[in-house]
Amino acid sequence: MTETPACHFWLPHPDAPAPGPGWQPLSDALYWESPARAPDRRHLLAPAPDWADDLQRVARAVFAADRCTSRDATFDRWTRHIRLSVPVTAPDAWTRALPHLTALLTTVTGDRWEVEFRPHDADARPRSRPLPFGPEEYAGEVALFSGGLDSLGWAAQRATVRSPRALLLVTFEERNFESLQDTVYEAVSRRRERDLRRLEQSQTVRKPKDATFAPERSTRSRGLLYAATAVHAAAAERVPLVHIPENGQLALNPPLSAARWGACSTRSVHPWTLHHLNRIIETIAGRPEQPVRVVNPFAALTKGQVCEAARDAGLSQEILEATLSCGTPPPRWPGRAPHTHCGVCFPCLVRRSGLLHAYGEDRTPYAAKPWDPSLPPKRAQHWLALKRWLDTPCTVLDLVADVPLPPQVRPAELLAVVENGRRELRALVAQAPAVRRSA
């Protein structure tokens, strides 16, 4: 079935002329951020090259289009057809990179994307440029820092490495959980043996003025926004690697059932996603410039092993339990004790198994227990699907059933990570009260 595309036109700046009929104008003005955090005013010590500015602009345009296109209006209430026009300084290079961008977006969102590139005049609107610092003052490492358990573990490890150059952590604010992110960051800061810098950004997109639709809630393209922002910072300060720490178990995120195939399971740090992101960077950066590469330093670790690494880096159990892992944090109601974790989604289940593996217990205050027999079936669905999945053999073919693997990856090594993670999850199931039987 052919869907009429939702057409979005990214403006080079909020005051630019609106597009013609049929296009929804989008711009940086949709992002809920203070002027000091706008893309041209970030606290970097050097200007980024044009290709990195383009990558960041494309990622922000994609995320805004994602949020401004509802899945509810589609024939299957999921798959959308999105057409997006973005200005870039090198349209020809981006056209060559388009197959990789399309593959990445299809993988992470499950939608049909038509992305068009038009010339962008970078000098048409003067930007505030960073102050001229010397290369010796640039960051030595760049990593994403969400306030989650995995990013905390990596940041704690790297912050204790003595180096004359700073560790730059890129954070996207989670609304209603900013204080939690600050607490986790301070835990890293207290243990640092080197300078630590933090680049905070907004991921909150408001719907366009006079729009009648509600913003889409699935936000599957947010991983590209996060990664592109970190790459932009790394390119500005000449850092060759960007680290996106995610345990290999959730990076692969093999679907628990056929209903979770494709973009129904988050694939932001999947090897296939990172493969295409790196190919995009290689294509648009050109030569002789050395492009930035994005890697997952925890790709070979389970959640339990990441928890052990964070523990061994000197972090307390209390700090690990203060991190944010939930895929669907419970709403906060006046007069009720707030919970940061639902306790029943798949990321919460993996978190439970990881902390249990490292500490023999998990004292996180969850909103619900997945084995509670009073839970309605919809809230117990992940627990029941998990138990069925653990009773079923997992093979290499299961790893590529819905998302391919890049050619340089060794499937047997990835399968070993998944099997180790399954053992941790089985330990969680074994210690749970036998009060809910599989359907």
Short mmCIF file of C-alpha atoms in Angstrom, two decimals:
data_model
loop_
_atom_site.label_atom_id
_atom_site.label_comp_id
_atom_site.label_asym_id
_atom_site.label_seq_id
_atom_site.Cartn_x
_atom_site.Cartn_y
_atom_site.Cartn_z
CA MET A 1 0.00 0.00 0.00
CA THR A 2 1.40 3.39 -1.04
CA GLU A 3 1.25 6.17 1.52
CA THR A 4 1.22 9.85 0.60
CA PRO A 5 4.54 11.15 1.91
CA ALA A 6 4.76 13.66 4.72
CA CYS A 7 6.92 16.41 3.22
CA HIS A 8 9.28 18.35 5.49
CA PHE A 9 11.57 21.23 4.49
CA TRP A 10 14.44 22.09 6.83
CA LEU A 11 15.18 25.82 6.85
CA PRO A 12 18.85 26.91 7.01
CA HIS A 13 17.84 29.25 9.85
CA PRO A 14 14.49 30.03 11.52
CA ASP A 15 14.09 33.35 9.65
CA ALA A 16 14.58 31.84 6.20
CA PRO A 17 11.72 32.09 3.67
CA ALA A 18 9.07 29.39 3.97
CA PRO A 19 8.93 26.65 1.30
CA GLY A 20 6.19 26.32 -1.27
CA PRO A 21 2.81 24.62 -0.79
CA GLY A 22 2.83 21.03 0.36
CA TRP A 23 5.93 21.36 2.54
CA GLN A 24 6.01 21.58 6.32
CA PRO A 25 8.78 24.01 7.33
CA LEU A 26 11.09 22.82 10.11
CA SER A 27 14.01 24.58 11.74
CA ASP A 28 16.19 24.82 14.84
CA ALA A 29 13.45 26.94 16.42
CA LEU A 30 11.49 23.71 17.07
CA TYR A 31 14.11 22.53 19.55
CA TRP A 32 13.39 23.55 23.12
CA GLU A 33 16.82 24.95 23.92
CA SER A 34 18.30 28.20 25.15
CA PRO A 35 20.14 30.37 22.61
CA ALA A 36 23.44 29.45 24.30
CA ARG A 37 22.87 25.81 23.31
CA ALA A 38 21.94 26.42 19.70
CA PRO A 39 24.05 24.51 17.14
CA ASP A 40 26.23 27.56 16.37
CA ARG A 41 26.87 28.49 20.01
CA ARG A 42 28.07 25.28 21.61
CA HIS A 43 31.02 25.38 23.95
CA LEU A 44 33.61 23.85 21.67
CA LEU A 45 37.20 25.00 21.46
CA ALA A 46 37.41 25.10 17.67
CA PRO A 47 35.03 25.37 14.71
CA ALA A 48 33.80 22.13 13.18
CA PRO A 49 34.46 21.41 9.49
CA ASP A 50 31.60 21.92 7.05
CA TRP A 51 30.95 18.19 6.70
CA ALA A 52 30.36 17.87 10.45
CA ASP A 53 28.02 20.88 10.40
CA ASP A 54 26.13 19.17 7.59
CA LEU A 55 25.88 15.87 9.49
CA GLN A 56 24.53 17.64 12.55
CA ARG A 57 22.03 19.59 10.44
CA VAL A 58 20.81 16.43 8.71
CA ALA A 59 20.43 14.61 12.05
CA ARG A 60 18.46 17.48 13.59
CA ALA A 61 16.25 17.67 10.50
CA VAL A 62 15.64 13.90 10.57
CA PHE A 63 14.73 13.92 14.26
CA ALA A 64 12.39 16.90 13.86
CA ALA A 65 10.68 15.23 10.87
CA ASP A 66 10.42 12.01 12.88
CA ARG A 67 8.72 13.84 15.78
CA CYS A 68 6.42 15.77 13.42
CA THR A 69 5.10 12.73 11.53
CA SER A 70 2.56 10.63 13.41
CA ARG A 71 2.51 6.88 13.01
CA ASP A 72 -1.16 6.75 13.96
CA ALA A 73 -2.20 8.14 10.59
CA THR A 74 -0.59 5.29 8.59
CA PHE A 75 -2.31 2.15 7.33
CA ASP A 76 -0.53 -0.09 9.86
CA ARG A 77 -0.15 2.59 12.56
CA TRP A 78 3.62 2.32 12.28
CA THR A 79 5.24 2.57 8.82
CA ARG A 80 5.48 6.12 7.47
CA HIS A 81 6.60 7.63 4.19
CA ILE A 82 8.71 10.70 4.95
CA ARG A 83 10.14 13.10 2.40
CA LEU A 84 12.76 15.52 3.71
CA SER A 85 14.69 18.35 2.07
CA VAL A 86 17.88 19.49 3.84
CA PRO A 87 20.45 22.15 2.83
CA VAL A 88 24.08 20.95 2.90
CA THR A 89 27.35 22.50 1.80
CA ALA A 90 28.29 19.49 -0.35
CA PRO A 91 25.15 18.10 -2.04
CA ASP A 92 27.14 15.84 -4.38
CA ALA A 93 28.94 14.12 -1.51
CA TRP A 94 25.69 13.68 0.36
CA THR A 95 24.05 12.20 -2.72
CA ARG A 96 26.83 9.60 -2.80
CA ALA A 97 26.23 8.91 0.90
CA LEU A 98 22.45 8.70 0.46
CA PRO A 99 22.25 4.87 0.19
CA HIS A 100 23.95 4.58 3.59
CA LEU A 101 21.74 7.25 5.13
CA THR A 102 18.61 5.59 3.78
CA ALA A 103 19.72 2.18 5.07
CA LEU A 104 20.46 3.65 8.50
CA LEU A 105 17.12 5.44 8.75
CA THR A 106 15.19 2.40 7.55
CA THR A 107 16.95 0.26 10.15
CA VAL A 108 16.31 2.52 13.12
CA THR A 109 12.81 3.83 12.26
CA GLY A 110 11.25 1.18 10.00
CA ASP A 111 10.01 3.91 7.67
CA ARG A 112 10.40 4.78 4.01
CA TRP A 113 12.60 7.86 3.69
CA GLU A 114 13.19 10.11 0.68
CA VAL A 115 15.91 12.59 1.58
CA GLU A 116 16.84 15.37 -0.84
CA PHE A 117 19.82 17.69 -0.57
CA ARG A 118 20.00 21.26 -1.78
CA PRO A 119 22.91 23.75 -1.62
CA HIS A 120 23.52 25.52 1.67
CA ASP A 121 25.35 28.83 1.79
CA ALA A 122 27.27 28.66 5.06
CA ASP A 123 28.21 32.34 4.79
CA ALA A 124 24.66 33.60 4.28
CA ARG A 125 24.06 33.86 8.02
CA PRO A 126 27.18 34.60 10.14
CA ARG A 127 27.62 32.29 13.10
CA SER A 128 29.30 32.74 16.44
CA ARG A 129 32.62 30.96 16.26
CA PRO A 130 34.45 29.40 19.21
CA LEU A 131 37.42 31.22 20.64
CA PRO A 132 40.76 30.16 19.15
CA PHE A 133 42.33 27.62 21.49
CA GLY A 134 45.44 25.64 20.70
CA PRO A 135 45.28 21.93 19.81
CA GLU A 136 46.91 21.04 23.12
CA GLU A 137 43.77 22.31 24.85
CA TYR A 138 41.33 20.25 22.78
CA ALA A 139 39.54 17.26 24.25
CA GLY A 140 41.37 13.96 24.08
CA GLU A 141 38.24 11.77 24.04
CA VAL A 142 34.55 12.22 23.23
CA ALA A 143 31.77 9.94 24.45
CA LEU A 144 28.01 9.99 24.76
CA PHE A 145 26.79 10.27 28.34
CA SER A 146 23.08 9.68 28.86
CA GLY A 147 23.06 9.15 32.60
CA GLY A 148 22.38 5.48 31.94
CA LEU A 149 24.30 2.62 33.47
CA ASP A 150 26.42 1.83 30.40
CA SER A 151 27.50 5.39 29.68
CA LEU A 152 28.26 5.88 33.38
CA GLY A 153 30.50 2.82 33.43
CA TRP A 154 32.49 3.99 30.41
CA ALA A 155 32.79 7.59 31.67
CA ALA A 156 33.98 6.39 35.07
CA GLN A 157 36.65 4.23 33.44
CA ARG A 158 37.94 6.96 31.15
CA ALA A 159 37.75 9.77 33.72
CA THR A 160 40.28 7.93 35.90
CA VAL A 161 42.81 7.70 33.05
CA ARG A 162 45.44 10.35 33.68
CA SER A 163 45.77 12.51 30.60
CA PRO A 164 46.65 16.14 29.88
CA ARG A 165 43.59 16.35 27.60
CA ALA A 166 39.98 16.42 28.74
CA LEU A 167 37.25 13.84 28.47
CA LEU A 168 34.28 15.48 26.71
CA LEU A 169 30.89 13.94 27.55
CA VAL A 170 27.93 14.73 25.29
CA THR A 171 24.59 14.65 27.12
CA PHE A 172 21.04 15.01 25.85
CA GLU A 173 18.71 16.12 28.58
CA GLU A 174 15.93 13.75 29.61
CA ARG A 175 13.00 15.93 30.62
CA ASN A 176 11.99 15.42 34.26
CA PHE A 177 15.23 13.53 34.92
CA GLU A 178 17.83 16.29 34.62
CA SER A 179 18.67 16.11 38.33
CA LEU A 180 19.30 12.37 38.01
CA GLN A 181 21.68 12.98 35.10
CA ASP A 182 23.45 15.66 37.16
CA THR A 183 23.84 13.27 40.10
CA VAL A 184 25.38 10.59 37.93
CA TYR A 185 27.70 13.09 36.26
CA GLU A 186 28.89 14.36 39.64
CA ALA A 187 29.74 10.78 40.60
CA VAL A 188 32.10 10.65 37.62
CA SER A 189 33.48 14.11 38.33
CA ARG A 190 34.40 13.18 41.90
CA ARG A 191 36.60 10.34 40.68
CA ARG A 192 38.28 12.10 37.77
CA GLU A 193 42.02 12.14 37.23
CA ARG A 194 41.78 14.49 34.24
CA ASP A 195 39.78 17.50 33.10
CA LEU A 196 36.13 16.73 32.45
CA ARG A 197 33.84 18.72 30.16
CA ARG A 198 30.15 18.26 29.53
CA LEU A 199 28.21 19.35 26.45
CA GLU A 200 24.48 19.41 27.27
CA GLN A 201 21.91 19.44 24.48
CA SER A 202 18.15 19.35 24.06
CA GLN A 203 16.17 16.59 22.38
CA THR A 204 12.78 18.17 23.05
CA VAL A 205 11.01 19.11 19.82
CA ARG A 206 7.91 21.30 19.88
CA LYS A 207 5.32 20.89 17.18
CA PRO A 208 5.37 23.65 14.55
CA LYS A 209 3.23 26.73 15.04
CA ASP A 210 -0.43 26.21 14.07
CA ALA A 211 0.13 22.47 13.64
CA THR A 212 -2.92 20.35 14.45
CA PHE A 213 -1.16 17.03 15.05
CA ALA A 214 0.35 15.66 18.26
CA PRO A 215 4.11 14.96 18.22
CA GLU A 216 5.09 11.37 17.50
CA ARG A 217 6.31 9.64 20.66
CA SER A 218 8.40 6.76 19.30
CA THR A 219 11.56 8.87 18.57
CA ARG A 220 13.40 5.99 16.92
CA SER A 221 15.82 8.36 15.13
CA ARG A 222 17.17 9.90 18.34
CA GLY A 223 20.29 7.71 18.18
CA LEU A 224 21.39 9.47 15.00
CA LEU A 225 20.86 12.85 16.68
CA TYR A 226 23.01 11.79 19.64
CA ALA A 227 25.78 10.32 17.53
CA ALA A 228 25.91 13.19 15.03
CA THR A 229 26.23 15.73 17.84
CA ALA A 230 29.11 13.81 19.36
CA VAL A 231 30.77 13.44 15.95
CA HIS A 232 30.40 17.19 15.41
CA ALA A 233 32.17 17.89 18.70
CA ALA A 234 34.91 15.37 17.93
CA ALA A 235 35.50 16.79 14.45
CA ALA A 236 35.77 20.30 15.88
CA GLU A 237 38.44 19.29 18.41
CA ARG A 238 40.23 16.79 16.16
CA VAL A 239 39.30 13.67 18.14
CA PRO A 240 39.41 10.61 15.86
CA LEU A 241 36.99 8.37 17.81
CA VAL A 242 33.55 8.83 19.31
CA HIS A 243 32.56 6.25 21.91
CA ILE A 244 28.90 5.25 22.23
CA PRO A 245 28.87 2.78 25.14
CA GLU A 246 26.07 0.21 24.96
CA ASN A 247 26.31 -3.37 26.17
CA GLY A 248 26.43 -5.76 23.25
CA GLN A 249 23.30 -7.49 24.47
CA LEU A 250 21.09 -4.41 23.96
CA ALA A 251 23.11 -3.08 21.02
CA LEU A 252 22.13 -6.20 19.07
CA ASN A 253 18.73 -6.31 20.77
CA PRO A 254 17.54 -9.54 19.11
CA PRO A 255 13.75 -9.50 19.02
CA LEU A 256 12.01 -11.57 21.68
CA SER A 257 9.28 -12.43 19.16
CA ALA A 258 8.33 -11.82 15.53
CA ALA A 259 6.14 -8.91 16.68
CA ARG A 260 9.33 -7.06 17.72
CA TRP A 261 11.24 -7.46 14.45
CA GLY A 262 12.86 -4.50 12.74
CA ALA A 263 12.43 -1.03 14.21
CA CYS A 264 9.97 -2.36 16.79
CA SER A 265 13.19 -3.08 18.72
CA THR A 266 15.63 -0.20 19.22
CA ARG A 267 18.72 -0.53 17.01
CA SER A 268 20.53 2.80 17.56
CA VAL A 269 23.90 1.17 18.35
CA HIS A 270 23.45 -2.01 16.32
CA PRO A 271 26.60 -2.93 14.32
CA TRP A 272 24.65 -2.42 11.07
CA THR A 273 23.63 1.10 12.15
CA LEU A 274 27.17 2.09 13.14
CA HIS A 275 28.52 0.60 9.91
CA HIS A 276 26.34 2.89 7.80
CA LEU A 277 26.99 5.92 10.01
CA ASN A 278 30.74 5.46 9.57
CA ARG A 279 30.33 5.04 5.82
CA ILE A 280 28.36 8.29 5.72
CA ILE A 281 31.15 10.08 7.57
CA GLU A 282 33.82 8.61 5.28
CA THR A 283 31.89 9.72 2.20
CA ILE A 284 31.07 13.29 3.23
CA ALA A 285 34.37 14.05 5.00
CA GLY A 286 36.45 13.29 1.94
CA ARG A 287 40.22 13.24 1.76
CA PRO A 288 42.87 14.11 2.83
CA GLU A 289 40.98 14.98 6.02
CA GLN A 290 40.93 12.20 8.62
CA PRO A 291 37.26 11.47 9.39
CA VAL A 292 35.85 10.64 12.80
CA ARG A 293 34.86 7.06 13.52
CA VAL A 294 32.06 5.93 15.84
CA VAL A 295 32.63 2.81 17.96
CA ASN A 296 30.89 0.92 20.73
CA PRO A 297 33.49 0.07 23.41
CA PHE A 298 31.09 -2.30 25.21
CA ALA A 299 30.04 -4.31 22.15
CA ALA A 300 31.56 -7.51 23.56
CA LEU A 301 30.09 -7.14 27.06
CA THR A 302 26.78 -8.13 28.62
CA LYS A 303 24.87 -5.86 30.97
CA GLY A 304 26.24 -7.78 33.94
CA GLN A 305 29.80 -7.37 32.70
CA VAL A 306 29.23 -3.63 32.23
CA CYS A 307 27.97 -3.44 35.82
CA GLU A 308 31.10 -5.27 36.96
CA ALA A 309 33.29 -2.83 35.01
CA ALA A 310 31.53 0.14 36.60
CA ARG A 311 31.90 -1.44 40.04
CA ASP A 312 35.58 -2.10 39.45
CA ALA A 313 36.04 1.52 38.35
CA GLY A 314 35.13 2.49 41.91
CA LEU A 315 31.46 3.37 41.55
CA SER A 316 29.16 2.41 44.39
CA GLN A 317 26.13 0.20 44.02
CA GLU A 318 23.96 3.16 45.03
CA ILE A 319 25.24 5.24 42.11
CA LEU A 320 24.65 2.42 39.62
CA GLU A 321 21.12 2.02 40.94
CA ALA A 322 20.59 5.79 40.51
CA THR A 323 21.11 5.59 36.74
CA LEU A 324 18.32 5.74 34.16
CA SER A 325 17.75 2.66 31.97
CA CYS A 326 13.98 2.52 31.45
CA GLY A 327 12.53 2.62 27.95
CA THR A 328 9.21 4.02 29.18
CA PRO A 329 9.69 5.89 32.47
CA PRO A 330 6.45 6.09 34.49
CA PRO A 331 4.59 9.43 34.53
CA ARG A 332 5.03 11.57 37.59
CA TRP A 333 1.88 12.28 39.54
CA PRO A 334 1.47 14.93 42.27
CA GLY A 335 1.40 13.41 45.73
CA ARG A 336 2.93 10.11 44.65
CA ALA A 337 6.49 8.91 45.11
CA PRO A 338 8.28 9.30 41.74
CA HIS A 339 9.74 6.26 39.99
CA THR A 340 12.35 6.50 37.25
CA HIS A 341 11.87 2.91 36.09
CA CYS A 342 8.71 1.05 35.12
CA GLY A 343 10.41 -2.25 36.01
CA VAL A 344 8.66 -4.26 33.29
CA CYS A 345 10.01 -3.09 29.91
CA PHE A 346 12.83 -5.06 28.28
CA PRO A 347 15.58 -2.52 29.16
CA CYS A 348 14.44 -2.71 32.79
CA LEU A 349 14.58 -6.50 32.70
CA VAL A 350 18.11 -6.44 31.29
CA ARG A 351 19.08 -3.86 33.93
CA ARG A 352 17.68 -6.10 36.68
CA SER A 353 19.70 -9.05 35.40
CA GLY A 354 22.89 -7.00 35.13
CA LEU A 355 22.76 -5.61 38.65
CA LEU A 356 21.82 -9.04 40.00
CA HIS A 357 24.86 -10.50 38.24
CA ALA A 358 27.27 -7.88 39.64
CA TYR A 359 25.88 -7.50 43.16
CA GLY A 360 23.59 -10.44 43.82
CA GLU A 361 20.70 -7.99 44.27
CA ASP A 362 19.03 -4.96 42.72
CA ARG A 363 17.59 -2.36 45.05
CA THR A 364 16.34 0.02 42.36
CA PRO A 365 12.84 1.29 43.27
CA TYR A 366 10.82 0.05 40.31
CA ALA A 367 7.18 1.00 39.74
CA ALA A 368 6.19 -2.65 39.25
CA LYS A 369 7.47 -6.21 39.38
CA PRO A 370 7.15 -8.12 36.10
CA TRP A 371 6.28 -11.36 37.91
CA ASP A 372 3.41 -9.74 39.85
CA PRO A 373 0.26 -11.81 39.02
CA SER A 374 -1.91 -8.72 39.36
CA LEU A 375 -0.25 -6.99 36.40
CA PRO A 376 -2.50 -6.63 33.35
CA PRO A 377 -1.38 -8.73 30.36
CA LYS A 378 -0.10 -5.72 28.42
CA ARG A 379 2.33 -4.79 31.20
CA ALA A 380 3.45 -8.39 31.64
CA GLN A 381 4.03 -8.97 27.92
CA HIS A 382 7.81 -8.39 28.00
CA TRP A 383 8.31 -10.77 30.92
CA LEU A 384 6.26 -13.51 29.28
CA ALA A 385 7.98 -12.98 25.91
CA LEU A 386 11.37 -13.06 27.62
CA LYS A 387 10.64 -16.41 29.31
CA ARG A 388 9.51 -17.93 26.02
CA TRP A 389 12.61 -16.57 24.27
CA LEU A 390 14.92 -18.03 26.91
CA ASP A 391 13.32 -21.43 26.40
CA THR A 392 14.08 -21.24 22.66
CA PRO A 393 17.55 -21.84 21.15
CA CYS A 394 19.23 -18.75 19.69
CA THR A 395 21.40 -19.18 16.58
CA VAL A 396 23.40 -16.96 14.26
CA LEU A 397 20.42 -16.98 11.90
CA ASP A 398 18.33 -15.37 14.63
CA LEU A 399 20.83 -12.50 14.83
CA VAL A 400 20.31 -11.64 11.16
CA ALA A 401 16.62 -12.50 10.90
CA ASP A 402 15.53 -8.87 10.62
CA VAL A 403 18.72 -6.75 10.49
CA PRO A 404 21.91 -7.68 8.57
CA LEU A 405 25.41 -7.59 10.02
CA PRO A 406 28.28 -5.66 8.40
CA PRO A 407 30.91 -7.73 6.59
CA GLN A 408 33.71 -7.15 9.13
CA VAL A 409 31.68 -8.52 12.05
CA ARG A 410 32.16 -12.10 13.30
CA PRO A 411 28.68 -13.48 14.01
CA ALA A 412 29.94 -16.23 16.33
CA GLU A 413 31.44 -13.61 18.67
CA LEU A 414 28.16 -11.68 18.78
CA LEU A 415 26.23 -14.87 19.46
CA ALA A 416 28.51 -15.53 22.42
CA VAL A 417 27.60 -12.12 23.87
CA VAL A 418 23.90 -12.86 23.44
CA GLU A 419 24.23 -16.30 25.06
CA ASN A 420 26.11 -14.83 28.02
CA GLY A 421 23.36 -12.25 28.38
CA ARG A 422 20.72 -14.98 28.21
CA ARG A 423 22.41 -16.72 31.13
CA GLU A 424 22.16 -13.53 33.17
CA LEU A 425 18.49 -13.22 32.25
CA ARG A 426 17.83 -16.85 33.17
CA ALA A 427 19.34 -16.14 36.59
CA LEU A 428 16.84 -13.28 36.96
CA VAL A 429 13.94 -15.55 36.01
CA ALA A 430 15.19 -18.25 38.39
CA GLN A 431 15.23 -15.90 41.39
CA ALA A 432 11.81 -14.39 40.64
CA PRO A 433 8.84 -15.78 42.60
CA ALA A 434 7.03 -18.48 40.65
CA VAL A 435 3.78 -16.58 40.65
CA ARG A 436 3.22 -15.89 36.95
CA ARG A 437 3.23 -18.67 34.40
CA SER A 438 4.00 -18.24 30.74
CA ALA A 439 0.96 -17.82 28.55
#
